[in-house]
């Protein structure tokens, strides 16, 4: 065994690479290796001989394994040193710049609108974008003959042959979320409903898919005066200046009385400036919630009343940040997104400023 130890430890120490090292391991400790064959001979020895030869063979085996592991580590270190000497890297060079994304103006303005209205006590409610005909039209007191229910204005979902039920639609407003909120939460109620809506229209100020935020407040003594205060406070906080509003009588099936709301503005060099001048710009529709709509939401209209309003988020973004064409919002133009986009950490808050 002394001869085996001397020979194998010498050959291991002189091994040039890991292939030679593995060959030595198999020759010594493999199934037919010299040390393994010696261990098989233990069965033919007397108990006294085994007591001497057994520990010696196990010690030799452990010694060879340890020598192989140490030599393998030394070979790996030597290879790494050689690689470090051959390869060269200038660690003083600046790192590669990674492209940074930006927050889309629609997402940013949605957060700004939510921050302002949340400060007034409005909770956020959400609902499905594919709605039933009842939630999208009937519950909102929109009659069968109303132009909004035609295929020229509304996207209807395909139906299986023989299915005579009213087809589902891509929601044309977020008002169905108000019905669902009334059914789930009851009165009193104060929620806003931001989200995507869909209408068959496409030009400089209309797209087939756009974004709205609608608000509803229901209590026992709510009036149009409360509506006017909420809207003026909202616009003043959102635009960062005092904004006056003007109400004009209008008609919507889901509110009675109804009003179009204009905000004070001026036109200078083709640019709109909100909160100054003698001009007026229509921005939203509003009114007192129709009793039939309250009843559809499961609320007793003889005890409760409320107001509702709806604002286009995309148009608010156009007004605040000077974006001329609504269609550019959805063109996926990286130059446009870099110009109008916001840094991810520009989180809008009332105390920190809404940009």
PDB file of C-alpha atoms in Angstrom, residues 218-223 226 288 303-305:
ATOM      1  CA  UNK A 218     -75.924  59.606  -3.623  1.00  0.00           C
ATOM      2  CA  UNK A 219     -77.291  60.909  -0.337  1.00  0.00           C
ATOM      3  CA  UNK A 220     -80.526  62.346   1.073  1.00  0.00           C
ATOM      4  CA  UNK A 221     -80.011  66.063   0.409  1.00  0.00           C
ATOM      5  CA  UNK A 222     -77.586  66.242  -2.553  1.00  0.00           C
ATOM      6  CA  UNK A 223     -78.318  68.943  -5.156  1.00  0.00           C
ATOM      7  CA  UNK A 226     -73.013  70.135  -4.639  1.00  0.00           C
ATOM      8  CA  UNK A 288     -79.026  64.625 -11.148  1.00  0.00           C
ATOM      9  CA  UNK A 303     -85.550  58.585  -0.063  1.00  0.00           C
ATOM     10  CA  UNK A 304     -82.288  59.116  -1.915  1.00  0.00           C
ATOM     11  CA  UNK A 305     -81.035  61.348  -4.711  1.00  0.00           C
TER      12      UNK A 305
END
